[in-house]
JSON list of C-alpha atoms in Angstrom, two decimals:
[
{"chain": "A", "resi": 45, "resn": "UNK", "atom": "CA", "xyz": [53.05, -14.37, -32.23]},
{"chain": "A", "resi": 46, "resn": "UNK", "atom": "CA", "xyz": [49.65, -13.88, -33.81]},
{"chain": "A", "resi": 47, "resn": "UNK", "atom": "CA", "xyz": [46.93, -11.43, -31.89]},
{"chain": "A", "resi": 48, "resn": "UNK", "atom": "CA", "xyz": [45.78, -13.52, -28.84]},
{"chain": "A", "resi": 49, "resn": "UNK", "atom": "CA", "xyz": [43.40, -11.08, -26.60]},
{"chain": "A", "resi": 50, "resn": "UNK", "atom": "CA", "xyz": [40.72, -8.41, -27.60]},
{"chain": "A", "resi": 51, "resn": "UNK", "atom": "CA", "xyz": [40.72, -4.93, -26.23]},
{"chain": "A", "resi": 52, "resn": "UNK", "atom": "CA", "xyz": [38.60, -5.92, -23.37]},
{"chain": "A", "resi": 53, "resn": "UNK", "atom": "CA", "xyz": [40.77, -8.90, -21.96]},
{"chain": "A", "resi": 54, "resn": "UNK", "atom": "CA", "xyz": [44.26, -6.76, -22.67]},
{"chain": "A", "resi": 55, "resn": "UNK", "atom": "CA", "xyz": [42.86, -4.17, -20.41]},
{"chain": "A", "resi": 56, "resn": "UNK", "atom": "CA", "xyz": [42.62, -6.91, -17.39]},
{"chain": "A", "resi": 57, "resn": "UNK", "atom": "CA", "xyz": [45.72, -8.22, -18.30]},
{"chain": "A", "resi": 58, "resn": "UNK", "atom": "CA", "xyz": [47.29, -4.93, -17.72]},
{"chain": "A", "resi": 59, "resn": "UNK", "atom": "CA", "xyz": [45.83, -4.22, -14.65]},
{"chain": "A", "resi": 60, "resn": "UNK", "atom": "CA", "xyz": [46.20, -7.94, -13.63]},
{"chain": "A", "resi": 61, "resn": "UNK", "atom": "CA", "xyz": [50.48, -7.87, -14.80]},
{"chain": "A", "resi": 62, "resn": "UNK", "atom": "CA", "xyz": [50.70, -4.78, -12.46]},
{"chain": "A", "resi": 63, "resn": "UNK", "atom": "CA", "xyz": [48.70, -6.42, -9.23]},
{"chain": "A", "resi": 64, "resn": "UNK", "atom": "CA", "xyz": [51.01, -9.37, -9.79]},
{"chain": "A", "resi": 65, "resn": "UNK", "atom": "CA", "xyz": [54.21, -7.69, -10.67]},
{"chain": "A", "resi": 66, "resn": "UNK", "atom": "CA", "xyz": [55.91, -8.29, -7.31]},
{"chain": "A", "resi": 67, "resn": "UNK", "atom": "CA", "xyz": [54.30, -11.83, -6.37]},
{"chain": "A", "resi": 68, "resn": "UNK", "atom": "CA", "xyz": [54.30, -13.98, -9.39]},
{"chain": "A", "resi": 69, "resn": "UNK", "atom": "CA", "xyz": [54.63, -17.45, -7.73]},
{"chain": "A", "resi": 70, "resn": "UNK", "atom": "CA", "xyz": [55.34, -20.47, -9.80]},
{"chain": "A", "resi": 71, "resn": "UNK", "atom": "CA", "xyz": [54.00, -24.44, -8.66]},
{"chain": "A", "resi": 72, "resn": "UNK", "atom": "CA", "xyz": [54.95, -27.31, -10.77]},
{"chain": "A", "resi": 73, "resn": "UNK", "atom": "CA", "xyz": [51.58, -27.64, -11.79]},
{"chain": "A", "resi": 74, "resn": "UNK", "atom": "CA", "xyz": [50.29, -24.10, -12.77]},
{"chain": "A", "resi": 75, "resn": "UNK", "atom": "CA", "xyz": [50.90, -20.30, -12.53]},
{"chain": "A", "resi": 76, "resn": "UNK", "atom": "CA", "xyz": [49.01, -18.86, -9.00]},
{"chain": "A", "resi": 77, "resn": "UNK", "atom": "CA", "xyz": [48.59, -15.26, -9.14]},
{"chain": "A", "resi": 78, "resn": "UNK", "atom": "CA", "xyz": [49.20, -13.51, -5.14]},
{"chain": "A", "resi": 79, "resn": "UNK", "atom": "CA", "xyz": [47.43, -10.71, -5.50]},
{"chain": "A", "resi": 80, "resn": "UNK", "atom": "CA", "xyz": [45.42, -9.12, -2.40]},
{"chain": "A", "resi": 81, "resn": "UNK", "atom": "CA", "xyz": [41.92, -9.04, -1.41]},
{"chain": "A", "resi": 82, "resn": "UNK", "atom": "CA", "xyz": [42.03, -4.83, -2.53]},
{"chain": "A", "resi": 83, "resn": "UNK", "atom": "CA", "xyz": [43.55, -6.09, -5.71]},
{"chain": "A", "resi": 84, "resn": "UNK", "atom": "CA", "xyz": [40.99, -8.55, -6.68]},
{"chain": "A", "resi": 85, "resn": "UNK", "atom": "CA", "xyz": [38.33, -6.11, -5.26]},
{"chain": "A", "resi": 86, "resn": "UNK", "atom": "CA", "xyz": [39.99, -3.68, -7.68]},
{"chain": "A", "resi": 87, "resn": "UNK", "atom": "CA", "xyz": [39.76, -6.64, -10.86]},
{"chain": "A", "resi": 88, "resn": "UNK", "atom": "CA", "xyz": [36.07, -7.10, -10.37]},
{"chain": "A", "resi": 89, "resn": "UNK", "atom": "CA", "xyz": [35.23, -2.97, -10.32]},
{"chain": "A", "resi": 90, "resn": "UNK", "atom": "CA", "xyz": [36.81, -2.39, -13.41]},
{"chain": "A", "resi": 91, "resn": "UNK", "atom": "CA", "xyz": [35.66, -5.53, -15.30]},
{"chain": "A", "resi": 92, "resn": "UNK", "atom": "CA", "xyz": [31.91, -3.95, -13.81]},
{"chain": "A", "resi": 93, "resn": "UNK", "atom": "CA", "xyz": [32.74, -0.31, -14.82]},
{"chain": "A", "resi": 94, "resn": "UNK", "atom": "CA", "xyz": [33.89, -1.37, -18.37]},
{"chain": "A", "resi": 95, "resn": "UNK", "atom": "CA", "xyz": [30.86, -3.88, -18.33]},
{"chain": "A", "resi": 96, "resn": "UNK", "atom": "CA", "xyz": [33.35, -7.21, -19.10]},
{"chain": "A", "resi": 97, "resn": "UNK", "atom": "CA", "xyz": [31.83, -9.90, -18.51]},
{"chain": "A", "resi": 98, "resn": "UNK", "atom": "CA", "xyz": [35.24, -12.36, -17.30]},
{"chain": "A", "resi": 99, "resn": "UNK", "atom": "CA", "xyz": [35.27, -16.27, -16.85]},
{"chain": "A", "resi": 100, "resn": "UNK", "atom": "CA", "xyz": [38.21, -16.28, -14.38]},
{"chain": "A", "resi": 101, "resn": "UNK", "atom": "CA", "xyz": [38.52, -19.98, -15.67]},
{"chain": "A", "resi": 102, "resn": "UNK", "atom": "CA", "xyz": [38.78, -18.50, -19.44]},
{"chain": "A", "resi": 103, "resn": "UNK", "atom": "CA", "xyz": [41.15, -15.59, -18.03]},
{"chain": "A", "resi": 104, "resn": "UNK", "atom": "CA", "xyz": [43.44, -17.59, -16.10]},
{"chain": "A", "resi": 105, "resn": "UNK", "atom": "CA", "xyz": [43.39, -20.36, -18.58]},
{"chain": "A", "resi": 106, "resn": "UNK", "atom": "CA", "xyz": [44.63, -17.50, -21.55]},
{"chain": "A", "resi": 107, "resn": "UNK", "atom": "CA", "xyz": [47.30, -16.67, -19.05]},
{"chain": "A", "resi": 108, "resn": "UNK", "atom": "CA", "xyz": [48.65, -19.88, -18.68]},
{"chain": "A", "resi": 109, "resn": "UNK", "atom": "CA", "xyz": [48.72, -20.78, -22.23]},
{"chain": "A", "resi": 110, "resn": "UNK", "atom": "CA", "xyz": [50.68, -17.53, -23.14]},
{"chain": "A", "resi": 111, "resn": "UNK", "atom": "CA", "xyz": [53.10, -18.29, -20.46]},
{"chain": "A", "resi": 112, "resn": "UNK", "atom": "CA", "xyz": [53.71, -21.83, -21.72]},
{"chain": "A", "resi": 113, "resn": "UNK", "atom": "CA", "xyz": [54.12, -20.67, -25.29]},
{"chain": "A", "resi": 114, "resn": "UNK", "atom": "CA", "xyz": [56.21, -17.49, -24.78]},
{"chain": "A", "resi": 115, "resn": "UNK", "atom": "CA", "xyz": [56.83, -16.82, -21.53]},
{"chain": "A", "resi": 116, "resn": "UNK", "atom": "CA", "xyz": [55.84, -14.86, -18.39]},
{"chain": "A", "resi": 117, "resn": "UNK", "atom": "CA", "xyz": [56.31, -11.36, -20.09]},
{"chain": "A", "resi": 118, "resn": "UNK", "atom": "CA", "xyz": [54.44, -12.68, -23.16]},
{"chain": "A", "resi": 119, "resn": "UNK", "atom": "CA", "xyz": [51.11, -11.38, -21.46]},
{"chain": "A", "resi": 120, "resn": "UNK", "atom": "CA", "xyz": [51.99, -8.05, -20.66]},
{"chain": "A", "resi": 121, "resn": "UNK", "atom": "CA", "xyz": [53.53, -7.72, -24.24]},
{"chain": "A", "resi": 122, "resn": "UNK", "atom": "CA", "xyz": [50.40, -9.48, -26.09]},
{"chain": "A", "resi": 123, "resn": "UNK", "atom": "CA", "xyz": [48.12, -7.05, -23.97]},
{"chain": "A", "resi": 124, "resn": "UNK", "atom": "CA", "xyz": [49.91, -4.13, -25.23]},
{"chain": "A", "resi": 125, "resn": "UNK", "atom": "CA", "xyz": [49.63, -5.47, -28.78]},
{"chain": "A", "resi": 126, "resn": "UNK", "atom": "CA", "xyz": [45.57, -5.85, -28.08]},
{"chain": "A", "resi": 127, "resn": "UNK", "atom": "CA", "xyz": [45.34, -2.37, -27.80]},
{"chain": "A", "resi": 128, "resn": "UNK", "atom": "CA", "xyz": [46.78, -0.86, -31.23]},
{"chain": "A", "resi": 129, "resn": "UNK", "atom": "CA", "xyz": [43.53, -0.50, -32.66]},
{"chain": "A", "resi": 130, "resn": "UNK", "atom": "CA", "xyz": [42.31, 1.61, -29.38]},
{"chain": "A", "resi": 131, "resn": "UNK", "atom": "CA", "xyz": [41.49, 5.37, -29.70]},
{"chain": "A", "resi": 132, "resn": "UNK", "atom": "CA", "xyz": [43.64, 7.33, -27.56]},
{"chain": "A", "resi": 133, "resn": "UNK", "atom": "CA", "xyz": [40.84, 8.17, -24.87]},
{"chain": "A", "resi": 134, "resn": "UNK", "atom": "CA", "xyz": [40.97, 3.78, -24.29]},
{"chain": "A", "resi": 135, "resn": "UNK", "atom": "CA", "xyz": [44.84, 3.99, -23.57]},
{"chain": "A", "resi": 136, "resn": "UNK", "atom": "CA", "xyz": [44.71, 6.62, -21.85]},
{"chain": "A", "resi": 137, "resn": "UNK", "atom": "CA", "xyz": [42.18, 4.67, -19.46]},
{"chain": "A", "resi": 138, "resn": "UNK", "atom": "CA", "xyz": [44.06, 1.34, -19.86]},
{"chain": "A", "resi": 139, "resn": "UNK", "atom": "CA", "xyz": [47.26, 3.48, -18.16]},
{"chain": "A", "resi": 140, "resn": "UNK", "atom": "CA", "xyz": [44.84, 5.09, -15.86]},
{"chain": "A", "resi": 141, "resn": "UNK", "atom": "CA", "xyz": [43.74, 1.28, -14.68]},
{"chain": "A", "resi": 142, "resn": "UNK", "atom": "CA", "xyz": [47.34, 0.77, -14.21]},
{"chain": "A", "resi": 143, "resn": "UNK", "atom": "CA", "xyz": [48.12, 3.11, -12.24]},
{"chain": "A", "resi": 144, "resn": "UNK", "atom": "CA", "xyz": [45.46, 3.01, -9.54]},
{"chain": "A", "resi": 145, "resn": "UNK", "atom": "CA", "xyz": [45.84, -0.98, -9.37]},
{"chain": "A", "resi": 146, "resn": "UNK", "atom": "CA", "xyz": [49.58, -0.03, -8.32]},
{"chain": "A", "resi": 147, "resn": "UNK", "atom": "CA", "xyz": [48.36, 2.33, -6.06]},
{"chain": "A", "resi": 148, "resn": "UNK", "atom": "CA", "xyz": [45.93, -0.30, -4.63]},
{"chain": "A", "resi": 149, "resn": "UNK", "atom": "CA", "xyz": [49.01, -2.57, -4.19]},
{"chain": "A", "resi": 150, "resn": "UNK", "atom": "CA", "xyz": [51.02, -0.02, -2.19]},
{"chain": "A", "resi": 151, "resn": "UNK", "atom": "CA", "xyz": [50.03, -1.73, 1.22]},
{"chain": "A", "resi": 152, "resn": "UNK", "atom": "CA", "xyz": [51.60, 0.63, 4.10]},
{"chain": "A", "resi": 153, "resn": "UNK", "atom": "CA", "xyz": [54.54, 2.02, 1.72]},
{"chain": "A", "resi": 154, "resn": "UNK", "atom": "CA", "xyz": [56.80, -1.15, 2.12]},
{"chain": "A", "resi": 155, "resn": "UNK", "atom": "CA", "xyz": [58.27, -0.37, -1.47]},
{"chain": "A", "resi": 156, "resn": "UNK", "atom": "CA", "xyz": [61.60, 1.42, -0.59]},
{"chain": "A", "resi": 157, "resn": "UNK", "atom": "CA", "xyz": [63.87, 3.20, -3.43]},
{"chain": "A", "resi": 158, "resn": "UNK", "atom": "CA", "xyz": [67.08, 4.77, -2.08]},
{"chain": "A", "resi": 159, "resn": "UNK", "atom": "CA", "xyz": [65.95, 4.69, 1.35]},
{"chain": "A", "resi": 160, "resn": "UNK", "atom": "CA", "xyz": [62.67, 6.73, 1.18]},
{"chain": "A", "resi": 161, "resn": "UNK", "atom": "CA", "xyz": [58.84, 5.23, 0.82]},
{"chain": "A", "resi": 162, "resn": "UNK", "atom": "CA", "xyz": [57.54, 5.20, -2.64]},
{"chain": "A", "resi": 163, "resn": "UNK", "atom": "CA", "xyz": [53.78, 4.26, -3.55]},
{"chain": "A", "resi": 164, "resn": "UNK", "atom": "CA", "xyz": [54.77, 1.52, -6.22]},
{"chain": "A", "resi": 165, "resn": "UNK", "atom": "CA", "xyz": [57.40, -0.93, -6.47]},
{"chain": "A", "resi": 166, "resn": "UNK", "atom": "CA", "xyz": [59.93, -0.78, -9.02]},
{"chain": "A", "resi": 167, "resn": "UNK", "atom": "CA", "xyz": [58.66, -3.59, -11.14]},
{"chain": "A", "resi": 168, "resn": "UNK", "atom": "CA", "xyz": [55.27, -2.15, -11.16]},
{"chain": "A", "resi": 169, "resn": "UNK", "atom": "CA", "xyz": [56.39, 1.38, -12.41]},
{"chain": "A", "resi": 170, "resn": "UNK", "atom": "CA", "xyz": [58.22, -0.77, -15.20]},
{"chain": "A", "resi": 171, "resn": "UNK", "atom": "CA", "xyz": [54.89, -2.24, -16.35]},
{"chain": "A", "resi": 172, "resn": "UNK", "atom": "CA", "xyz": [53.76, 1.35, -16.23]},
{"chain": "A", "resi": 173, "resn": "UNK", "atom": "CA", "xyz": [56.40, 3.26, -17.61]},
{"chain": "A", "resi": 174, "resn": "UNK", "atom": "CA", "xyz": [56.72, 0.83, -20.49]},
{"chain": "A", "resi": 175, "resn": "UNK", "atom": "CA", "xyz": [52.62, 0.90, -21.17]},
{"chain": "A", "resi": 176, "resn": "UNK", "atom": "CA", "xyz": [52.87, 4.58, -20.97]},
{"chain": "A", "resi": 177, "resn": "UNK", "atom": "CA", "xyz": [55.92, 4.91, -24.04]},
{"chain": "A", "resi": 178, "resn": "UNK", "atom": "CA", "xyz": [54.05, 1.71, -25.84]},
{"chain": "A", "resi": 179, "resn": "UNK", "atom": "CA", "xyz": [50.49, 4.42, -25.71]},
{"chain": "A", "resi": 180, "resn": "UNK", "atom": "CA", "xyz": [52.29, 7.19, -26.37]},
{"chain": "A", "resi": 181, "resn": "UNK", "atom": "CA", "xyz": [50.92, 8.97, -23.44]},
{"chain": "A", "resi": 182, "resn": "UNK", "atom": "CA", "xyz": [51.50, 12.77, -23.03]},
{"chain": "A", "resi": 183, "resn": "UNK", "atom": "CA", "xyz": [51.76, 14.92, -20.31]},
{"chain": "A", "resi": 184, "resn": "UNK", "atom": "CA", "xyz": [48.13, 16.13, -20.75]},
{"chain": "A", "resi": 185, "resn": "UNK", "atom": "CA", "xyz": [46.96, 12.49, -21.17]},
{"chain": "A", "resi": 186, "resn": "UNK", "atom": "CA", "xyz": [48.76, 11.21, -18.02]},
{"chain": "A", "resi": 187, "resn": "UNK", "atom": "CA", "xyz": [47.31, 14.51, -16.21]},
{"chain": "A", "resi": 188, "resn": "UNK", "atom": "CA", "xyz": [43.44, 13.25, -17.00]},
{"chain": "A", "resi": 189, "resn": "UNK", "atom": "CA", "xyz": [44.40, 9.29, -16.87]},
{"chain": "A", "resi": 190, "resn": "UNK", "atom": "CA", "xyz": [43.45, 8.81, -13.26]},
{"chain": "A", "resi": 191, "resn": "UNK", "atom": "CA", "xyz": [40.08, 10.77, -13.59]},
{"chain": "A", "resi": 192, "resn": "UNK", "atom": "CA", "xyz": [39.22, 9.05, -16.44]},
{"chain": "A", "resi": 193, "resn": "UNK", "atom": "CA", "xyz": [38.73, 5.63, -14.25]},
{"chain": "A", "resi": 194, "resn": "UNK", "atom": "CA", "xyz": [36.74, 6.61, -11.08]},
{"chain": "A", "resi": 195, "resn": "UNK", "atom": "CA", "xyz": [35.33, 3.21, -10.00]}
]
């Protein structure tokens, strides 16, 4: 699969893959994307922050291409793939963006693992977890990733 996003669009990809990592929701005619009001709210600070300008039409229609070509887990994996030419200090940020979208996407705690309340779902920390080996994050980079994205 040839390079399909720049830097800019992986990053909303990410953050977009982890708002609709529990919720993906499939009509006959096109992909919808469930994601809540905080989560949108959430899309549009960091495409302001990062000063992206987004056509949702453009966006969406990028996401539904890649799905019909390779599949649903094609956009997460061709984001990731965006961001090999990024300096360290941009991953780090990307994961940051990750993170606080899952956080915004906690909702009251109704994620449960083994019984107790956890602040992501499972399929979120996935997306995560698997962004975070794909960066090569290290402990000192995951320490700063959050207050590198204060929007």
């Amino acid at each position: 699969m040839a390079q399909e996003m720049l830097k800019n669009e992986a990053l909303l990809n990410l953050v977009m893959c982890v708002a609709d990592a529990d919720k993906p929701i499939y009509n006959s005619e096109v992909w919808v994307y469930d994601v809540s009001k905080e989560e949108n709210e959430y899309f549009d600070k960091i495409a302001k922050a990062e000063n992206i300008e987004i056509a949702y039409s453009d966006f969406i229609d990028k996401r539904i291409e890649l799905i019909n070509k390779y599949g649903y887990d094609s956009i997460f994996e061709e984001a990731l793939k965006a961001t090999n030419k990024c300096g360290r200090e941009w991953r780090t940020k990307a994961y940051g963006y990750m993170w606080r979208m899952a956080l915004k996407t906690w909702e009251d705690g109704d994620y449960l693992d083994n019984g107790k309340q956890d602040k992501t779902s499972d399929n979120e920390y996935s997306l995560i977890k698997k962004a975070k080996e794909y960066f090569k994050i290290t402990d000192e980079e995951d320490d700063k990733a959050i207050d590198l994205t204060k929007v």
